[in-house]
Amino acid sequence: LKFDGTAICLTYRNGTLFRALTRGDGTVGDDVTRNVLQIPSIPKKLKEGTGYPYEFEIRGEIYMPYKAFDKLNRQRELDEEPPFANPRNAASGSLKLLDPQAVKGRGLECTLYHLLTDEPVAPEHTQSLKIAASWGLPVSEHIRECSTIEEIEQYIAYWDTERKNLPFATDGIVIKV
């Protein structure tokens, strides 16, 4: 699934979250490490003894579930502030807050989908993501490996309807070959 949020690049060194950057303008991103440390689904430290590389980058999406979005907008209205237009804008705006403690209560979540290392941790992409999940990183449970066009079409047809039942916004499906 293509989560509808804000792109994030996390760098881990020796199993500890070292840096978190947004995509920014595509060349230069914002350092949002202090704020990302407030998101409960992103581990500050990886599980010990799981064989992660000394340094690696993992990319994904930070998003705001509908429930957190509705709660935030209700509070903004009580505070006589304009509501956010959508969860993506709310997630993006939350990452840029000056006070990291304010991020903590925003209900942000993260899903990671692309592992970058000097040496591959597995021969296939799907296996790499399963390994990243074993380190404690949040990887989508909705990933499906398909072997035929028909399987891909079935996956698309299923999520075309089922996405409406998810607790967060999606804006499509990513097919990796």
PDB file of C-alpha atoms in Angstrom:
ATOM      1  CA  LEU A   1       0.000   0.000   0.000  1.00  0.00           C
ATOM      2  CA  LYS A   2       1.099   3.570  -0.642  1.00  0.00           C
ATOM      3  CA  PHE A   3       0.594   5.251   2.724  1.00  0.00           C
ATOM      4  CA  ASP A   4      -0.523   8.868   2.437  1.00  0.00           C
ATOM      5  CA  GLY A   5       1.877  10.734   4.674  1.00  0.00           C
ATOM      6  CA  THR A   6       5.301  12.332   4.706  1.00  0.00           C
ATOM      7  CA  ALA A   7       8.399  10.566   3.357  1.00  0.00           C
ATOM      8  CA  ILE A   8      11.096   9.902   5.942  1.00  0.00           C
ATOM      9  CA  CYS A   9      14.669   8.575   5.819  1.00  0.00           C
ATOM     10  CA  LEU A  10      15.948   7.055   9.054  1.00  0.00           C
ATOM     11  CA  THR A  11      19.633   6.345   9.607  1.00  0.00           C
ATOM     12  CA  TYR A  12      20.674   3.865  12.274  1.00  0.00           C
ATOM     13  CA  ARG A  13      24.236   3.554  13.562  1.00  0.00           C
ATOM     14  CA  ASN A  14      25.212   0.672  15.794  1.00  0.00           C
ATOM     15  CA  GLY A  15      21.525  -0.094  16.341  1.00  0.00           C
ATOM     16  CA  THR A  16      20.598   3.426  17.489  1.00  0.00           C
ATOM     17  CA  LEU A  17      18.526   5.954  15.580  1.00  0.00           C
ATOM     18  CA  PHE A  18      21.091   8.525  14.483  1.00  0.00           C
ATOM     19  CA  ARG A  19      19.204  10.822  12.104  1.00  0.00           C
ATOM     20  CA  ALA A  20      15.763  11.340  10.579  1.00  0.00           C
ATOM     21  CA  LEU A  21      15.376  13.457   7.447  1.00  0.00           C
ATOM     22  CA  THR A  22      12.374  14.466   5.385  1.00  0.00           C
ATOM     23  CA  ARG A  23      12.555  14.411   1.592  1.00  0.00           C
ATOM     24  CA  GLY A  24      12.348  18.213   1.548  1.00  0.00           C
ATOM     25  CA  ASP A  25      12.715  19.533  -1.981  1.00  0.00           C
ATOM     26  CA  GLY A  26      14.117  16.248  -3.279  1.00  0.00           C
ATOM     27  CA  THR A  27      17.718  17.331  -2.790  1.00  0.00           C
ATOM     28  CA  VAL A  28      17.835  18.786   0.727  1.00  0.00           C
ATOM     29  CA  GLY A  29      15.561  17.561   3.505  1.00  0.00           C
ATOM     30  CA  ASP A  30      14.795  18.795   6.993  1.00  0.00           C
ATOM     31  CA  ASP A  31      16.459  17.174   9.990  1.00  0.00           C
ATOM     32  CA  VAL A  32      13.501  16.108  12.149  1.00  0.00           C
ATOM     33  CA  THR A  33      15.362  13.663  14.396  1.00  0.00           C
ATOM     34  CA  ARG A  34      14.232  15.238  17.675  1.00  0.00           C
ATOM     35  CA  ASN A  35      10.596  15.025  16.619  1.00  0.00           C
ATOM     36  CA  VAL A  36      10.816  11.515  15.167  1.00  0.00           C
ATOM     37  CA  LEU A  37      12.161  10.295  18.509  1.00  0.00           C
ATOM     38  CA  GLN A  38       8.694  11.082  19.904  1.00  0.00           C
ATOM     39  CA  ILE A  39       6.894   8.624  17.579  1.00  0.00           C
ATOM     40  CA  PRO A  40       6.303   5.400  19.541  1.00  0.00           C
ATOM     41  CA  SER A  41       6.394   3.037  16.537  1.00  0.00           C
ATOM     42  CA  ILE A  42       9.929   4.145  15.583  1.00  0.00           C
ATOM     43  CA  PRO A  43      12.489   2.402  17.798  1.00  0.00           C
ATOM     44  CA  LYS A  44      15.250   4.531  19.259  1.00  0.00           C
ATOM     45  CA  LYS A  45      17.272   1.331  19.635  1.00  0.00           C
ATOM     46  CA  LEU A  46      16.984  -1.859  17.577  1.00  0.00           C
ATOM     47  CA  LYS A  47      16.519  -5.292  19.124  1.00  0.00           C
ATOM     48  CA  GLU A  48      19.827  -6.667  20.380  1.00  0.00           C
ATOM     49  CA  GLY A  49      21.392  -9.654  18.658  1.00  0.00           C
ATOM     50  CA  THR A  50      19.358  -9.422  15.460  1.00  0.00           C
ATOM     51  CA  GLY A  51      22.292  -8.964  13.059  1.00  0.00           C
ATOM     52  CA  TYR A  52      21.664  -5.467  11.745  1.00  0.00           C
ATOM     53  CA  PRO A  53      24.476  -3.687   9.852  1.00  0.00           C
ATOM     54  CA  TYR A  54      26.559  -1.123  11.737  1.00  0.00           C
ATOM     55  CA  GLU A  55      25.029   1.673   9.640  1.00  0.00           C
ATOM     56  CA  PHE A  56      22.054   1.669   7.297  1.00  0.00           C
ATOM     57  CA  GLU A  57      19.238   3.850   6.043  1.00  0.00           C
ATOM     58  CA  ILE A  58      15.610   2.819   5.877  1.00  0.00           C
ATOM     59  CA  ARG A  59      12.947   4.844   4.123  1.00  0.00           C
ATOM     60  CA  GLY A  60       9.258   5.018   4.708  1.00  0.00           C
ATOM     61  CA  GLU A  61       6.277   7.168   5.472  1.00  0.00           C
ATOM     62  CA  ILE A  62       5.127   8.943   8.607  1.00  0.00           C
ATOM     63  CA  TYR A  63       1.373   9.284   8.667  1.00  0.00           C
ATOM     64  CA  MET A  64      -1.477  10.247  10.949  1.00  0.00           C
ATOM     65  CA  PRO A  65      -4.298   7.728  11.448  1.00  0.00           C
ATOM     66  CA  TYR A  66      -7.835   9.095  11.036  1.00  0.00           C
ATOM     67  CA  LYS A  67      -8.571   8.791  14.772  1.00  0.00           C
ATOM     68  CA  ALA A  68      -5.548  10.942  15.706  1.00  0.00           C
ATOM     69  CA  PHE A  69      -6.372  13.399  12.902  1.00  0.00           C
ATOM     70  CA  ASP A  70      -9.948  13.857  14.138  1.00  0.00           C
ATOM     71  CA  LYS A  71      -8.763  14.321  17.734  1.00  0.00           C
ATOM     72  CA  LEU A  72      -6.162  16.911  16.665  1.00  0.00           C
ATOM     73  CA  ASN A  73      -8.670  18.890  14.609  1.00  0.00           C
ATOM     74  CA  ARG A  74     -11.238  18.880  17.442  1.00  0.00           C
ATOM     75  CA  GLN A  75      -8.564  20.349  19.735  1.00  0.00           C
ATOM     76  CA  ARG A  76      -7.547  22.926  17.131  1.00  0.00           C
ATOM     77  CA  GLU A  77     -11.161  24.056  16.805  1.00  0.00           C
ATOM     78  CA  LEU A  78     -11.445  24.374  20.606  1.00  0.00           C
ATOM     79  CA  ASP A  79      -8.261  26.458  20.540  1.00  0.00           C
ATOM     80  CA  GLU A  80      -9.789  28.577  17.744  1.00  0.00           C
ATOM     81  CA  GLU A  81      -7.107  27.464  15.298  1.00  0.00           C
ATOM     82  CA  PRO A  82      -7.871  26.404  11.737  1.00  0.00           C
ATOM     83  CA  PRO A  83      -8.192  22.641  11.296  1.00  0.00           C
ATOM     84  CA  PHE A  84      -5.769  20.707   9.104  1.00  0.00           C
ATOM     85  CA  ALA A  85      -7.106  19.904   5.629  1.00  0.00           C
ATOM     86  CA  ASN A  86      -6.078  16.238   5.690  1.00  0.00           C
ATOM     87  CA  PRO A  87      -3.973  13.715   7.652  1.00  0.00           C
ATOM     88  CA  ARG A  88      -0.981  14.139   5.307  1.00  0.00           C
ATOM     89  CA  ASN A  89      -0.767  17.886   6.009  1.00  0.00           C
ATOM     90  CA  ALA A  90      -1.214  17.236   9.727  1.00  0.00           C
ATOM     91  CA  ALA A  91       1.620  14.677   9.742  1.00  0.00           C
ATOM     92  CA  SER A  92       3.928  16.969   7.777  1.00  0.00           C
ATOM     93  CA  GLY A  93       3.148  19.957   9.990  1.00  0.00           C
ATOM     94  CA  SER A  94       3.684  17.870  13.120  1.00  0.00           C
ATOM     95  CA  LEU A  95       7.187  16.864  12.039  1.00  0.00           C
ATOM     96  CA  LYS A  96       8.148  20.535  11.719  1.00  0.00           C
ATOM     97  CA  LEU A  97       7.004  21.588  15.207  1.00  0.00           C
ATOM     98  CA  LEU A  98       9.690  23.309  17.262  1.00  0.00           C
ATOM     99  CA  ASP A  99       8.709  21.510  20.472  1.00  0.00           C
ATOM    100  CA  PRO A 100       9.343  17.748  20.236  1.00  0.00           C
ATOM    101  CA  GLN A 101       7.038  17.157  23.217  1.00  0.00           C
ATOM    102  CA  ALA A 102       4.135  18.553  21.184  1.00  0.00           C
ATOM    103  CA  VAL A 103       4.787  15.835  18.580  1.00  0.00           C
ATOM    104  CA  LYS A 104       4.389  13.119  21.203  1.00  0.00           C
ATOM    105  CA  GLY A 105       0.650  13.665  21.549  1.00  0.00           C
ATOM    106  CA  ARG A 106      -0.100  13.859  17.829  1.00  0.00           C
ATOM    107  CA  GLY A 107      -0.579  10.106  17.325  1.00  0.00           C
ATOM    108  CA  LEU A 108       1.830   9.783  14.410  1.00  0.00           C
ATOM    109  CA  GLU A 109       2.693   6.342  13.029  1.00  0.00           C
ATOM    110  CA  CYS A 110       5.389   5.087  10.680  1.00  0.00           C
ATOM    111  CA  THR A 111       5.695   2.366   8.082  1.00  0.00           C
ATOM    112  CA  LEU A 112       9.046   1.594   6.499  1.00  0.00           C
ATOM    113  CA  TYR A 113       9.416   0.100   3.038  1.00  0.00           C
ATOM    114  CA  HIS A 114      12.957   0.402   1.622  1.00  0.00           C
ATOM    115  CA  LEU A 115      16.191  -0.715   3.269  1.00  0.00           C
ATOM    116  CA  LEU A 116      19.498   0.704   2.013  1.00  0.00           C
ATOM    117  CA  THR A 117      22.769  -0.878   3.127  1.00  0.00           C
ATOM    118  CA  ASP A 118      26.307  -1.187   1.803  1.00  0.00           C
ATOM    119  CA  GLU A 119      25.871  -4.958   1.761  1.00  0.00           C
ATOM    120  CA  PRO A 120      22.379  -6.404   1.119  1.00  0.00           C
ATOM    121  CA  VAL A 121      20.933  -8.220   4.140  1.00  0.00           C
ATOM    122  CA  ALA A 122      18.950 -10.601   1.899  1.00  0.00           C
ATOM    123  CA  PRO A 123      18.830 -11.508  -1.797  1.00  0.00           C
ATOM    124  CA  GLU A 124      15.241 -10.278  -2.221  1.00  0.00           C
ATOM    125  CA  HIS A 125      13.468  -7.059  -1.232  1.00  0.00           C
ATOM    126  CA  THR A 126      10.624  -8.799   0.625  1.00  0.00           C
ATOM    127  CA  GLN A 127      13.128 -10.797   2.679  1.00  0.00           C
ATOM    128  CA  SER A 128      15.000  -7.578   3.559  1.00  0.00           C
ATOM    129  CA  LEU A 129      11.795  -6.054   4.903  1.00  0.00           C
ATOM    130  CA  LYS A 130      11.044  -9.153   6.993  1.00  0.00           C
ATOM    131  CA  ILE A 131      14.554  -8.927   8.438  1.00  0.00           C
ATOM    132  CA  ALA A 132      14.071  -5.197   9.175  1.00  0.00           C
ATOM    133  CA  ALA A 133      10.846  -6.086  10.996  1.00  0.00           C
ATOM    134  CA  SER A 134      12.802  -8.601  13.106  1.00  0.00           C
ATOM    135  CA  TRP A 135      15.049  -5.713  14.196  1.00  0.00           C
ATOM    136  CA  GLY A 136      11.928  -4.011  15.590  1.00  0.00           C
ATOM    137  CA  LEU A 137      11.274  -1.637  12.676  1.00  0.00           C
ATOM    138  CA  PRO A 138       7.659  -0.986  11.621  1.00  0.00           C
ATOM    139  CA  VAL A 139       7.037  -2.685   8.274  1.00  0.00           C
ATOM    140  CA  SER A 140       3.559  -2.952   6.756  1.00  0.00           C
ATOM    141  CA  GLU A 141       1.646  -6.139   7.394  1.00  0.00           C
ATOM    142  CA  HIS A 142      -0.121  -5.608   4.051  1.00  0.00           C
ATOM    143  CA  ILE A 143       2.870  -6.434   1.835  1.00  0.00           C
ATOM    144  CA  ARG A 144       2.201  -9.252  -0.581  1.00  0.00           C
ATOM    145  CA  GLU A 145       4.619 -10.991  -2.880  1.00  0.00           C
ATOM    146  CA  CYS A 146       2.972 -11.812  -6.212  1.00  0.00           C
ATOM    147  CA  SER A 147       4.251 -14.105  -8.949  1.00  0.00           C
ATOM    148  CA  THR A 148       1.779 -13.375 -11.740  1.00  0.00           C
ATOM    149  CA  ILE A 149      -0.076 -10.436 -13.253  1.00  0.00           C
ATOM    150  CA  GLU A 150      -3.311 -12.091 -12.119  1.00  0.00           C
ATOM    151  CA  GLU A 151      -2.139 -12.061  -8.478  1.00  0.00           C
ATOM    152  CA  ILE A 152      -1.248  -8.380  -8.822  1.00  0.00           C
ATOM    153  CA  GLU A 153      -4.667  -7.617 -10.309  1.00  0.00           C
ATOM    154  CA  GLN A 154      -6.366  -9.498  -7.434  1.00  0.00           C
ATOM    155  CA  TYR A 155      -4.337  -7.524  -4.885  1.00  0.00           C
ATOM    156  CA  ILE A 156      -5.289  -4.242  -6.561  1.00  0.00           C
ATOM    157  CA  ALA A 157      -8.973  -5.210  -6.764  1.00  0.00           C
ATOM    158  CA  TYR A 158      -9.017  -6.250  -3.095  1.00  0.00           C
ATOM    159  CA  TRP A 159      -7.432  -3.027  -1.832  1.00  0.00           C
ATOM    160  CA  ASP A 160      -9.505  -0.841  -4.152  1.00  0.00           C
ATOM    161  CA  THR A 161     -12.434  -1.636  -1.866  1.00  0.00           C
ATOM    162  CA  GLU A 162     -10.780  -2.705   1.391  1.00  0.00           C
ATOM    163  CA  ARG A 163      -8.667   0.464   1.736  1.00  0.00           C
ATOM    164  CA  LYS A 164     -11.827   2.270   2.862  1.00  0.00           C
ATOM    165  CA  ASN A 165     -11.805   0.109   6.009  1.00  0.00           C
ATOM    166  CA  LEU A 166      -8.242   1.005   7.006  1.00  0.00           C
ATOM    167  CA  PRO A 167      -7.659   3.369   9.966  1.00  0.00           C
ATOM    168  CA  PHE A 168      -5.338   5.527   7.825  1.00  0.00           C
ATOM    169  CA  ALA A 169      -5.252   7.104   4.367  1.00  0.00           C
ATOM    170  CA  THR A 170      -3.657   5.481   1.350  1.00  0.00           C
ATOM    171  CA  ASP A 171      -3.183   6.967  -2.075  1.00  0.00           C
ATOM    172  CA  GLY A 172      -2.538   3.922  -4.176  1.00  0.00           C
ATOM    173  CA  ILE A 173      -0.461   0.772  -4.366  1.00  0.00           C
ATOM    174  CA  VAL A 174       3.245   0.443  -5.035  1.00  0.00           C
ATOM    175  CA  ILE A 175       4.314  -2.454  -7.219  1.00  0.00           C
ATOM    176  CA  LYS A 176       8.011  -3.290  -7.019  1.00  0.00           C
ATOM    177  CA  VAL A 177       9.554  -5.520  -9.673  1.00  0.00           C
TER     178      VAL A 177
END
